[in-house]
Amino acid sequence: MGNCFAPISPDSADSEDEPPSAAAAGPGRSTGRTSERQPRPSSSSARNPSQDRNRSHPSRRQSTSKRIRKHSRSSSLFSMGGPSLDALRNYATLSHPQSSLSPSKLLISNKTTLAIFDNYPKAKYHFLILPRYPFPPQSNPDSKNSILPLNALDDLKSLLLCDDREAREEVMRALYNTALEVEEMIKDEMLKTEGYEWKVDMGFHAIPSMKHIHLHVISDDRISPSLKTKKHHNSFRPDLGFFIPIMEVQRWLDDDSNIQERVAALSDAERLLNTPLTCHKCDEFITNIPKLKNHLEKHFVDERASALRYIARHGTQRSSDEDMF
DNA sequence: GTTCTAGAAC
DNA sequence: GTTCTAGAAC
């Protein structure tokens, strides 16, 4: 692992003044790893800062603006006497996130979205994609109009219930396009650090803990010191119903005749977090978290060995190594 | 969301 | 005795 965290610098991230890098493309895998991606320097990295944050270069920390320091104080949980549900919203409403947020917080931004490091990553790579507000930011600075009311961006439920079908699809498309870009950065980093790429999941929590809709982009290893409880693990199982893959949400939007039922199911999803602990890769029942951690490490080592063997033999990676086990 | 810790499980 | 979870507190 070693020196693998080098957050993308403000100068090298997508400029807010540039058009969204992939915003013109609609959802679809074909838009993911193509020339539409913005170039970035080879020193940039998508690795989470969790274990490496304290080792970041002092000059990087010192360059953090007063505004950021003020922001991070006010956004810390409970500093205001209770849980701040607004930490993400504070990010989403910044008019100049790139100058306001430190490179260890902000991965990339464009006109409509931000990609930030998850503060408590539940896997080796874990990012959050947020729609900016107003959505989209108005070119006329005097206009405060958003195509959506702010509360439509509270969470997945409120977006699904929003009357403006076109607007909610536009939000979803913007989130998805940025997620594809982030996925590609993650996979570049996987190649650099481990020599192969593994699966990345994208989805929403049915009942998020913080206000402002956010799309999780998380590698499927689920190996992280911050993954500490059964609920943490269950909350990212794509098969359980608490973590809603974005493709599923897209299907809901394509046929919105059952939206009320979908929303009811989201509201009832809390109980799913108490599902018995089983491995999300092989379904084996696991009695406790330390054993799950050992089990997942073993999956990771086995998958890597298998992928590297295949690459050595064929010169290229098999398309879906996660299906090999 | 995380941290803390009592008491259950081993 | 130690490890671990789960609920309360924050």
mmCIF file of C-alpha atoms (C1' of nucleotides) in Angstrom:
data_model
loop_
_atom_site.group_PDB
_atom_site.id
_atom_site.type_symbol
_atom_site.label_atom_id
_atom_site.label_comp_id
_atom_site.label_asym_id
_atom_site.label_seq_id
_atom_site.Cartn_x
_atom_site.Cartn_y
_atom_site.Cartn_z
ATOM 1 C CA MET A 1 0.000 0.000 0.000
ATOM 2 C CA GLY A 2 2.574 2.541 1.153
ATOM 3 C CA ASN A 3 2.547 5.901 -0.532
ATOM 4 C CA CYS A 4 -0.669 5.446 -2.393
ATOM 5 C CA PHE A 5 -2.689 8.433 -1.345
ATOM 6 C CA ALA A 6 -2.007 11.581 -3.246
ATOM 7 C CA PRO A 7 -5.234 13.540 -3.559
ATOM 8 C CA ILE A 8 -5.846 15.202 -6.858
ATOM 9 C CA SER A 9 -4.716 18.813 -6.670
ATOM 10 C CA PRO A 10 -7.186 21.662 -7.144
ATOM 11 C CA ASP A 11 -5.443 22.672 -10.331
ATOM 12 C CA SER A 12 -5.699 19.260 -11.846
ATOM 13 C CA ALA A 13 -9.305 18.514 -10.934
ATOM 14 C CA ASP A 14 -12.006 19.295 -13.430
ATOM 15 C CA SER A 15 -12.533 22.991 -13.519
ATOM 16 C CA GLU A 16 -15.909 24.197 -12.375
ATOM 17 C CA ASP A 17 -15.782 26.541 -15.280
ATOM 18 C CA GLU A 18 -15.466 23.775 -17.771
ATOM 19 C CA PRO A 19 -18.457 21.876 -19.083
ATOM 20 C CA PRO A 20 -19.321 18.718 -17.152
ATOM 21 C CA SER A 21 -16.979 16.142 -18.534
ATOM 22 C CA ALA A 22 -19.527 13.505 -19.379
ATOM 23 C CA ALA A 23 -22.773 15.270 -18.733
ATOM 24 C CA ALA A 24 -23.847 15.032 -22.319
ATOM 25 C CA ALA A 25 -23.861 11.274 -22.190
ATOM 26 C CA GLY A 26 -26.858 9.428 -20.889
ATOM 27 C CA PRO A 27 -26.637 6.443 -18.540
ATOM 28 C CA GLY A 28 -24.985 3.516 -20.200
ATOM 29 C CA ARG A 29 -21.807 1.571 -19.663
ATOM 30 C CA SER A 30 -20.487 2.603 -23.031
ATOM 31 C CA THR A 31 -19.920 6.123 -21.799
ATOM 32 C CA GLY A 32 -17.839 5.013 -18.889
ATOM 33 C CA ARG A 33 -14.295 4.348 -19.913
ATOM 34 C CA THR A 34 -13.920 6.299 -23.076
ATOM 35 C CA SER A 35 -12.268 9.402 -24.354
ATOM 36 C CA GLU A 36 -14.903 11.537 -22.652
ATOM 37 C CA ARG A 37 -12.942 11.224 -19.474
ATOM 38 C CA GLN A 38 -10.977 14.289 -18.417
ATOM 39 C CA PRO A 39 -7.204 13.938 -18.425
ATOM 40 C CA ARG A 40 -5.505 14.059 -15.064
ATOM 41 C CA PRO A 41 -1.885 13.944 -13.973
ATOM 42 C CA SER A 42 -0.292 10.626 -13.233
ATOM 43 C CA SER A 43 0.353 11.678 -9.661
ATOM 44 C CA SER A 44 -3.331 11.899 -8.927
ATOM 45 C CA SER A 45 -4.992 9.145 -7.029
ATOM 46 C CA ALA A 46 -8.431 7.972 -6.115
ATOM 47 C CA ARG A 47 -7.365 6.207 -2.972
ATOM 48 C CA ASN A 48 -9.238 6.962 0.200
ATOM 49 C CA PRO A 49 -7.384 9.071 2.709
ATOM 50 C CA SER A 50 -8.601 7.075 5.715
ATOM 51 C CA GLN A 51 -5.357 5.469 6.707
ATOM 52 C CA ASP A 52 -3.081 7.956 4.977
ATOM 53 C CA ARG A 53 -4.669 11.268 5.828
ATOM 54 C CA ASN A 54 -2.307 11.984 8.683
ATOM 55 C CA ARG A 55 0.632 11.410 6.435
ATOM 56 C CA SER A 56 -0.425 13.921 3.817
ATOM 57 C CA HIS A 57 2.213 16.487 3.061
ATOM 58 C CA PRO A 58 2.270 19.330 5.607
ATOM 59 C CA SER A 59 2.215 21.954 2.890
ATOM 60 C CA ARG A 60 -1.026 20.487 1.627
ATOM 61 C CA ARG A 61 -2.576 20.772 5.062
ATOM 62 C CA GLN A 62 -1.240 24.295 5.563
ATOM 63 C CA SER A 63 -2.681 25.409 2.257
ATOM 64 C CA THR A 64 -6.188 24.627 3.487
ATOM 65 C CA SER A 65 -8.037 27.915 3.457
ATOM 66 C CA LYS A 66 -9.506 29.584 6.516
ATOM 67 C CA ARG A 67 -12.865 29.053 4.912
ATOM 68 C CA ILE A 68 -12.309 25.300 4.886
ATOM 69 C CA ARG A 69 -11.171 25.238 8.478
ATOM 70 C CA LYS A 70 -14.272 27.157 9.424
ATOM 71 C CA HIS A 71 -16.375 24.803 7.343
ATOM 72 C CA SER A 72 -14.916 21.649 8.810
ATOM 73 C CA ARG A 73 -15.513 22.929 12.332
ATOM 74 C CA SER A 74 -19.118 23.773 11.658
ATOM 75 C CA SER A 75 -19.773 20.575 9.785
ATOM 76 C CA SER A 76 -18.332 18.217 12.356
ATOM 77 C CA LEU A 77 -20.994 15.994 13.798
ATOM 78 C CA PHE A 78 -22.514 17.174 17.060
ATOM 79 C CA SER A 79 -20.484 20.363 17.203
ATOM 80 C CA MET A 80 -23.788 22.205 17.109
ATOM 81 C CA GLY A 81 -25.271 20.191 19.958
ATOM 82 C CA GLY A 82 -26.692 17.401 17.834
ATOM 83 C CA PRO A 83 -26.012 15.385 14.731
ATOM 84 C CA SER A 84 -25.372 17.684 11.811
ATOM 85 C CA LEU A 85 -27.443 16.272 9.044
ATOM 86 C CA ASP A 86 -26.251 19.078 6.856
ATOM 87 C CA ALA A 87 -22.568 18.360 6.341
ATOM 88 C CA LEU A 88 -23.135 17.155 2.784
ATOM 89 C CA ARG A 89 -25.580 19.937 2.040
ATOM 90 C CA ASN A 90 -22.975 22.453 3.097
ATOM 91 C CA TYR A 91 -20.676 20.993 0.456
ATOM 92 C CA ALA A 92 -23.389 20.836 -2.183
ATOM 93 C CA THR A 93 -24.330 24.488 -1.847
ATOM 94 C CA LEU A 94 -20.798 25.874 -2.078
ATOM 95 C CA SER A 95 -20.479 28.146 -5.068
ATOM 96 C CA HIS A 96 -16.772 27.413 -5.502
ATOM 97 C CA PRO A 97 -16.187 23.950 -4.033
ATOM 98 C CA GLN A 98 -12.824 23.591 -5.654
ATOM 99 C CA SER A 99 -11.338 26.532 -3.813
ATOM 100 C CA SER A 100 -13.370 25.875 -0.673
ATOM 101 C CA LEU A 101 -12.725 22.190 -0.149
ATOM 102 C CA SER A 102 -9.330 20.662 0.496
ATOM 103 C CA PRO A 103 -8.015 18.067 -1.975
ATOM 104 C CA SER A 104 -8.315 15.457 0.761
ATOM 105 C CA LYS A 105 -12.083 16.077 0.827
ATOM 106 C CA LEU A 106 -12.912 16.826 -2.798
ATOM 107 C CA LEU A 107 -11.952 14.372 -5.515
ATOM 108 C CA ILE A 108 -13.498 16.118 -8.522
ATOM 109 C CA SER A 109 -16.238 18.580 -9.303
ATOM 110 C CA ASN A 110 -18.075 19.870 -12.322
ATOM 111 C CA LYS A 111 -20.989 22.233 -12.907
ATOM 112 C CA THR A 112 -23.619 19.883 -11.536
ATOM 113 C CA THR A 113 -21.924 17.464 -9.133
ATOM 114 C CA LEU A 114 -19.202 16.935 -6.543
ATOM 115 C CA ALA A 115 -17.307 13.728 -5.772
ATOM 116 C CA ILE A 116 -15.958 13.651 -2.224
ATOM 117 C CA PHE A 117 -14.040 11.152 -0.121
ATOM 118 C CA ASP A 118 -16.260 9.295 2.324
ATOM 119 C CA ASN A 119 -15.032 10.255 5.787
ATOM 120 C CA TYR A 120 -15.458 6.713 7.076
ATOM 121 C CA PRO A 121 -14.838 4.524 4.022
ATOM 122 C CA LYS A 122 -16.356 1.046 4.180
ATOM 123 C CA ALA A 123 -13.992 -0.346 1.523
ATOM 124 C CA LYS A 124 -10.583 0.328 0.019
ATOM 125 C CA TYR A 125 -12.240 2.905 -2.264
ATOM 126 C CA HIS A 126 -15.367 4.758 -1.215
ATOM 127 C CA PHE A 127 -16.643 8.068 -2.581
ATOM 128 C CA LEU A 128 -19.873 10.054 -2.476
ATOM 129 C CA ILE A 129 -21.330 11.844 -5.489
ATOM 130 C CA LEU A 130 -23.580 14.813 -4.676
ATOM 131 C CA PRO A 131 -25.680 17.018 -6.932
ATOM 132 C CA ARG A 132 -24.774 20.658 -6.459
ATOM 133 C CA TYR A 133 -27.445 23.199 -5.549
ATOM 134 C CA PRO A 134 -28.953 25.153 -7.167
ATOM 135 C CA PHE A 135 -29.251 22.437 -9.737
ATOM 136 C CA PRO A 136 -27.876 23.279 -12.139
ATOM 137 C CA PRO A 137 -25.982 26.374 -10.967
ATOM 138 C CA GLN A 138 -27.382 29.295 -12.938
ATOM 139 C CA SER A 139 -25.159 31.018 -15.422
ATOM 140 C CA ASN A 140 -26.798 34.285 -14.424
ATOM 141 C CA PRO A 141 -25.529 35.033 -10.912
ATOM 142 C CA ASP A 142 -28.627 37.125 -10.172
ATOM 143 C CA SER A 143 -30.884 34.158 -10.698
ATOM 144 C CA LYS A 144 -31.496 32.046 -7.639
ATOM 145 C CA ASN A 145 -33.741 29.668 -9.487
ATOM 146 C CA SER A 146 -33.051 25.986 -9.407
ATOM 147 C CA ILE A 147 -34.972 23.615 -11.541
ATOM 148 C CA LEU A 148 -35.616 21.734 -8.305
ATOM 149 C CA PRO A 149 -36.634 22.875 -4.845
ATOM 150 C CA LEU A 150 -33.912 22.144 -2.320
ATOM 151 C CA ASN A 151 -35.986 19.609 -0.417
ATOM 152 C CA ALA A 152 -36.343 17.484 -3.556
ATOM 153 C CA LEU A 153 -32.631 16.807 -3.095
ATOM 154 C CA ASP A 154 -32.946 15.675 0.537
ATOM 155 C CA ASP A 155 -32.627 11.984 -0.305
ATOM 156 C CA LEU A 156 -33.585 9.341 -2.848
ATOM 157 C CA LYS A 157 -37.135 9.229 -1.559
ATOM 158 C CA SER A 158 -37.731 12.949 -2.005
ATOM 159 C CA LEU A 159 -36.219 12.894 -5.475
ATOM 160 C CA LEU A 160 -38.451 9.970 -6.503
ATOM 161 C CA LEU A 161 -41.488 11.864 -5.216
ATOM 162 C CA CYS A 162 -40.559 15.007 -7.125
ATOM 163 C CA ASP A 163 -43.182 15.840 -9.750
ATOM 164 C CA ASP A 164 -40.718 17.067 -12.328
ATOM 165 C CA ARG A 165 -39.797 13.881 -14.123
ATOM 166 C CA GLU A 166 -37.327 15.567 -16.412
ATOM 167 C CA ALA A 167 -35.518 17.264 -13.543
ATOM 168 C CA ARG A 168 -35.132 14.107 -11.493
ATOM 169 C CA GLU A 169 -33.814 12.247 -14.513
ATOM 170 C CA GLU A 170 -31.342 15.026 -15.109
ATOM 171 C CA VAL A 171 -30.091 14.756 -11.515
ATOM 172 C CA MET A 172 -29.749 11.010 -11.837
ATOM 173 C CA ARG A 173 -27.908 11.302 -15.138
ATOM 174 C CA ALA A 174 -25.484 13.874 -13.719
ATOM 175 C CA LEU A 175 -24.761 11.692 -10.675
ATOM 176 C CA TYR A 176 -24.285 8.638 -12.850
ATOM 177 C CA ASN A 177 -21.899 10.328 -15.256
ATOM 178 C CA THR A 178 -19.697 11.587 -12.439
ATOM 179 C CA ALA A 179 -19.849 8.153 -10.807
ATOM 180 C CA LEU A 180 -18.561 6.595 -14.029
ATOM 181 C CA GLU A 181 -15.696 9.047 -14.057
ATOM 182 C CA VAL A 182 -14.872 8.272 -10.429
ATOM 183 C CA GLU A 183 -15.136 4.542 -11.105
ATOM 184 C CA GLU A 184 -12.570 4.920 -13.825
ATOM 185 C CA MET A 185 -10.222 6.809 -11.504
ATOM 186 C CA ILE A 186 -10.650 4.061 -8.917
ATOM 187 C CA LYS A 187 -9.879 1.349 -11.459
ATOM 188 C CA ASP A 188 -6.778 3.191 -12.629
ATOM 189 C CA GLU A 189 -5.644 3.270 -9.034
ATOM 190 C CA MET A 190 -6.441 -0.421 -8.557
ATOM 191 C CA LEU A 191 -4.285 -1.232 -11.547
ATOM 192 C CA LYS A 192 -1.471 0.908 -10.223
ATOM 193 C CA THR A 193 -1.515 -0.487 -6.697
ATOM 194 C CA GLU A 194 -2.586 -4.123 -7.165
ATOM 195 C CA GLY A 195 -2.063 -4.829 -10.841
ATOM 196 C CA TYR A 196 -5.692 -5.613 -11.572
ATOM 197 C CA GLU A 197 -9.181 -4.107 -11.337
ATOM 198 C CA TRP A 198 -12.031 -5.345 -9.245
ATOM 199 C CA LYS A 199 -15.711 -4.590 -9.014
ATOM 200 C CA VAL A 200 -17.083 -1.226 -7.966
ATOM 201 C CA ASP A 201 -20.686 -0.785 -6.779
ATOM 202 C CA MET A 202 -22.803 2.356 -7.215
ATOM 203 C CA GLY A 203 -25.955 2.938 -5.255
ATOM 204 C CA PHE A 204 -28.036 4.881 -2.751
ATOM 205 C CA HIS A 205 -28.939 4.064 0.820
ATOM 206 C CA ALA A 206 -32.673 3.588 1.307
ATOM 207 C CA ILE A 207 -32.438 5.537 4.573
ATOM 208 C CA PRO A 208 -29.372 7.761 4.546
ATOM 209 C CA SER A 209 -27.968 9.203 7.758
ATOM 210 C CA MET A 210 -27.196 12.621 6.339
ATOM 211 C CA LYS A 211 -29.337 15.040 4.424
ATOM 212 C CA HIS A 212 -28.683 15.706 0.733
ATOM 213 C CA ILE A 213 -28.950 12.866 -1.744
ATOM 214 C CA HIS A 214 -25.647 11.097 -2.338
ATOM 215 C CA LEU A 215 -24.597 8.224 -4.543
ATOM 216 C CA HIS A 216 -22.064 5.822 -3.031
ATOM 217 C CA VAL A 217 -19.256 4.608 -5.295
ATOM 218 C CA ILE A 218 -17.590 1.799 -3.362
ATOM 219 C CA SER A 219 -15.222 -1.016 -4.250
ATOM 220 C CA ASP A 220 -16.676 -4.426 -3.496
ATOM 221 C CA ASP A 221 -13.784 -5.639 -1.306
ATOM 222 C CA ARG A 222 -15.462 -4.042 1.764
ATOM 223 C CA ILE A 223 -12.087 -4.078 3.477
ATOM 224 C CA SER A 224 -11.686 -1.066 5.755
ATOM 225 C CA PRO A 225 -10.988 -0.274 9.409
ATOM 226 C CA SER A 226 -14.164 1.838 9.396
ATOM 227 C CA LEU A 227 -16.350 -1.175 8.660
ATOM 228 C CA LYS A 228 -17.110 -2.136 12.240
ATOM 229 C CA THR A 229 -20.644 -3.463 12.525
ATOM 230 C CA LYS A 230 -23.113 -5.807 10.890
ATOM 231 C CA LYS A 231 -25.210 -2.789 9.943
ATOM 232 C CA HIS A 232 -22.262 -1.254 8.117
ATOM 233 C CA HIS A 233 -21.830 -4.407 6.063
ATOM 234 C CA ASN A 234 -25.531 -4.947 5.424
ATOM 235 C CA SER A 235 -25.985 -1.325 4.389
ATOM 236 C CA PHE A 236 -23.786 -1.950 1.338
ATOM 237 C CA ARG A 237 -25.051 -5.355 0.248
ATOM 238 C CA PRO A 238 -26.453 -4.782 -3.235
ATOM 239 C CA ASP A 239 -28.783 -7.782 -2.875
ATOM 240 C CA LEU A 240 -30.491 -6.871 0.378
ATOM 241 C CA GLY A 241 -32.627 -3.859 -0.476
ATOM 242 C CA PHE A 242 -31.036 -1.215 1.741
ATOM 243 C CA PHE A 243 -28.344 -0.369 -0.812
ATOM 244 C CA ILE A 244 -30.187 0.453 -4.045
ATOM 245 C CA PRO A 245 -27.963 0.087 -7.127
ATOM 246 C CA ILE A 246 -28.303 3.095 -9.418
ATOM 247 C CA MET A 247 -29.326 0.879 -12.335
ATOM 248 C CA GLU A 248 -32.284 -0.250 -10.272
ATOM 249 C CA VAL A 249 -33.241 3.359 -9.580
ATOM 250 C CA GLN A 250 -32.961 4.027 -13.298
ATOM 251 C CA ARG A 251 -35.420 1.198 -13.949
ATOM 252 C CA TRP A 252 -37.792 2.724 -11.403
ATOM 253 C CA LEU A 253 -37.620 6.050 -13.217
ATOM 254 C CA ASP A 254 -38.138 4.432 -16.608
ATOM 255 C CA ASP A 255 -41.373 2.899 -15.372
ATOM 256 C CA ASP A 256 -42.582 5.215 -12.647
ATOM 257 C CA SER A 257 -46.014 3.631 -12.255
ATOM 258 C CA ASN A 258 -44.964 1.997 -8.969
ATOM 259 C CA ILE A 259 -43.115 4.924 -7.434
ATOM 260 C CA GLN A 260 -45.341 5.028 -4.336
ATOM 261 C CA GLU A 261 -44.626 1.359 -3.632
ATOM 262 C CA ARG A 262 -40.902 1.899 -4.161
ATOM 263 C CA VAL A 263 -40.918 4.780 -1.715
ATOM 264 C CA ALA A 264 -42.846 2.727 0.848
ATOM 265 C CA ALA A 265 -40.263 -0.048 0.517
ATOM 266 C CA LEU A 266 -37.445 2.448 1.062
ATOM 267 C CA SER A 267 -39.055 3.679 4.259
ATOM 268 C CA ASP A 268 -39.376 0.103 5.507
ATOM 269 C CA ALA A 269 -35.751 -0.824 4.761
ATOM 270 C CA GLU A 270 -34.270 -0.150 8.204
ATOM 271 C CA ARG A 271 -35.092 -3.663 9.409
ATOM 272 C CA LEU A 272 -32.915 -5.115 6.605
ATOM 273 C CA LEU A 273 -29.829 -3.918 8.454
ATOM 274 C CA ASN A 274 -30.488 -6.577 11.099
ATOM 275 C CA THR A 275 -30.199 -9.387 8.545
ATOM 276 C CA PRO A 276 -27.785 -12.080 9.814
ATOM 277 C CA LEU A 277 -24.180 -11.489 8.840
ATOM 278 C CA THR A 278 -23.198 -13.355 5.673
ATOM 279 C CA CYS A 279 -20.423 -12.756 3.180
ATOM 280 C CA HIS A 280 -21.679 -10.609 0.285
ATOM 281 C CA LYS A 281 -19.447 -12.571 -2.101
ATOM 282 C CA CYS A 282 -20.107 -16.204 -1.218
ATOM 283 C CA ASP A 283 -23.114 -16.007 1.130
ATOM 284 C CA GLU A 284 -21.308 -17.936 3.848
ATOM 285 C CA PHE A 285 -22.737 -17.288 7.309
ATOM 286 C CA ILE A 286 -20.196 -15.454 9.472
ATOM 287 C CA THR A 287 -20.588 -15.256 13.230
ATOM 288 C CA ASN A 288 -18.900 -11.930 13.923
ATOM 289 C CA ILE A 289 -17.174 -8.933 12.373
ATOM 290 C CA PRO A 290 -13.545 -9.910 13.043
ATOM 291 C CA LYS A 291 -14.231 -13.204 11.273
ATOM 292 C CA LEU A 292 -15.863 -11.349 8.398
ATOM 293 C CA LYS A 293 -12.752 -9.195 8.084
ATOM 294 C CA ASN A 294 -10.498 -12.250 7.891
ATOM 295 C CA HIS A 295 -12.869 -13.870 5.430
ATOM 296 C CA LEU A 296 -12.905 -10.805 3.159
ATOM 297 C CA GLU A 297 -9.115 -10.532 3.263
ATOM 298 C CA LYS A 298 -8.941 -14.109 2.065
ATOM 299 C CA HIS A 299 -11.347 -13.398 -0.795
ATOM 300 C CA PHE A 300 -9.206 -10.429 -1.755
ATOM 301 C CA VAL A 301 -5.939 -12.374 -1.748
ATOM 302 C CA ASP A 302 -7.495 -15.265 -3.707
ATOM 303 C CA GLU A 303 -9.130 -13.006 -6.281
ATOM 304 C CA ARG A 304 -5.953 -11.033 -6.805
ATOM 305 C CA ALA A 305 -3.865 -14.175 -7.275
ATOM 306 C CA SER A 306 -6.380 -15.546 -9.738
ATOM 307 C CA ALA A 307 -6.628 -12.279 -11.668
ATOM 308 C CA LEU A 308 -2.846 -11.884 -11.863
ATOM 309 C CA ARG A 309 -2.470 -15.488 -13.064
ATOM 310 C CA TYR A 310 -5.026 -14.855 -15.779
ATOM 311 C CA ILE A 311 -3.323 -11.620 -16.834
ATOM 312 C CA ALA A 312 0.050 -13.373 -16.973
ATOM 313 C CA ARG A 313 -1.434 -16.039 -19.222
ATOM 314 C CA HIS A 314 -3.599 -13.916 -21.505
ATOM 315 C CA GLY A 315 -2.066 -10.460 -21.288
ATOM 316 C CA THR A 316 -5.386 -8.951 -20.361
ATOM 317 C CA GLN A 317 -7.814 -9.075 -17.498
ATOM 318 C CA ARG A 318 -10.909 -11.203 -17.607
ATOM 319 C CA SER A 319 -13.903 -8.908 -17.795
ATOM 320 C CA SER A 320 -15.598 -9.893 -14.539
ATOM 321 C CA ASP A 321 -13.289 -11.551 -12.086
ATOM 322 C CA GLU A 322 -15.895 -11.278 -9.392
ATOM 323 C CA ASP A 323 -17.815 -14.047 -11.119
ATOM 324 C CA MET A 324 -14.939 -16.482 -10.905
ATOM 325 C CA PHE A 325 -15.548 -17.530 -7.323
ATOM 326 C "C1'" DG B 1 -23.046 8.933 11.212
ATOM 327 C "C1'" DT B 2 -19.271 7.522 15.469
ATOM 328 C "C1'" DT B 3 -17.911 6.473 20.234
ATOM 329 C "C1'" DC B 4 -18.485 4.356 24.536
ATOM 330 C "C1'" DT B 5 -19.302 0.629 27.424
ATOM 331 C "C1'" DA B 6 -22.288 -2.973 29.919
ATOM 332 C "C1'" DG B 7 -23.039 -7.350 29.622
ATOM 333 C "C1'" DA B 8 -23.503 -11.416 26.538
ATOM 334 C "C1'" DA B 9 -20.847 -14.843 24.309
ATOM 335 C "C1'" DC B 10 -17.028 -17.418 24.215
ATOM 336 C "C1'" DG C 1 -10.492 -13.645 31.589
ATOM 337 C "C1'" DT C 2 -11.120 -11.791 26.928
ATOM 338 C "C1'" DT C 3 -13.675 -10.709 22.838
ATOM 339 C "C1'" DC C 4 -17.445 -8.870 20.764
ATOM 340 C "C1'" DT C 5 -21.982 -6.784 20.042
ATOM 341 C "C1'" DA C 6 -25.610 -3.657 20.472
ATOM 342 C "C1'" DG C 7 -27.870 0.159 22.449
ATOM 343 C "C1'" DA C 8 -27.344 4.749 24.542
ATOM 344 C "C1'" DA C 9 -25.084 8.900 24.205
ATOM 345 C "C1'" DC C 10 -23.203 12.229 21.504
#
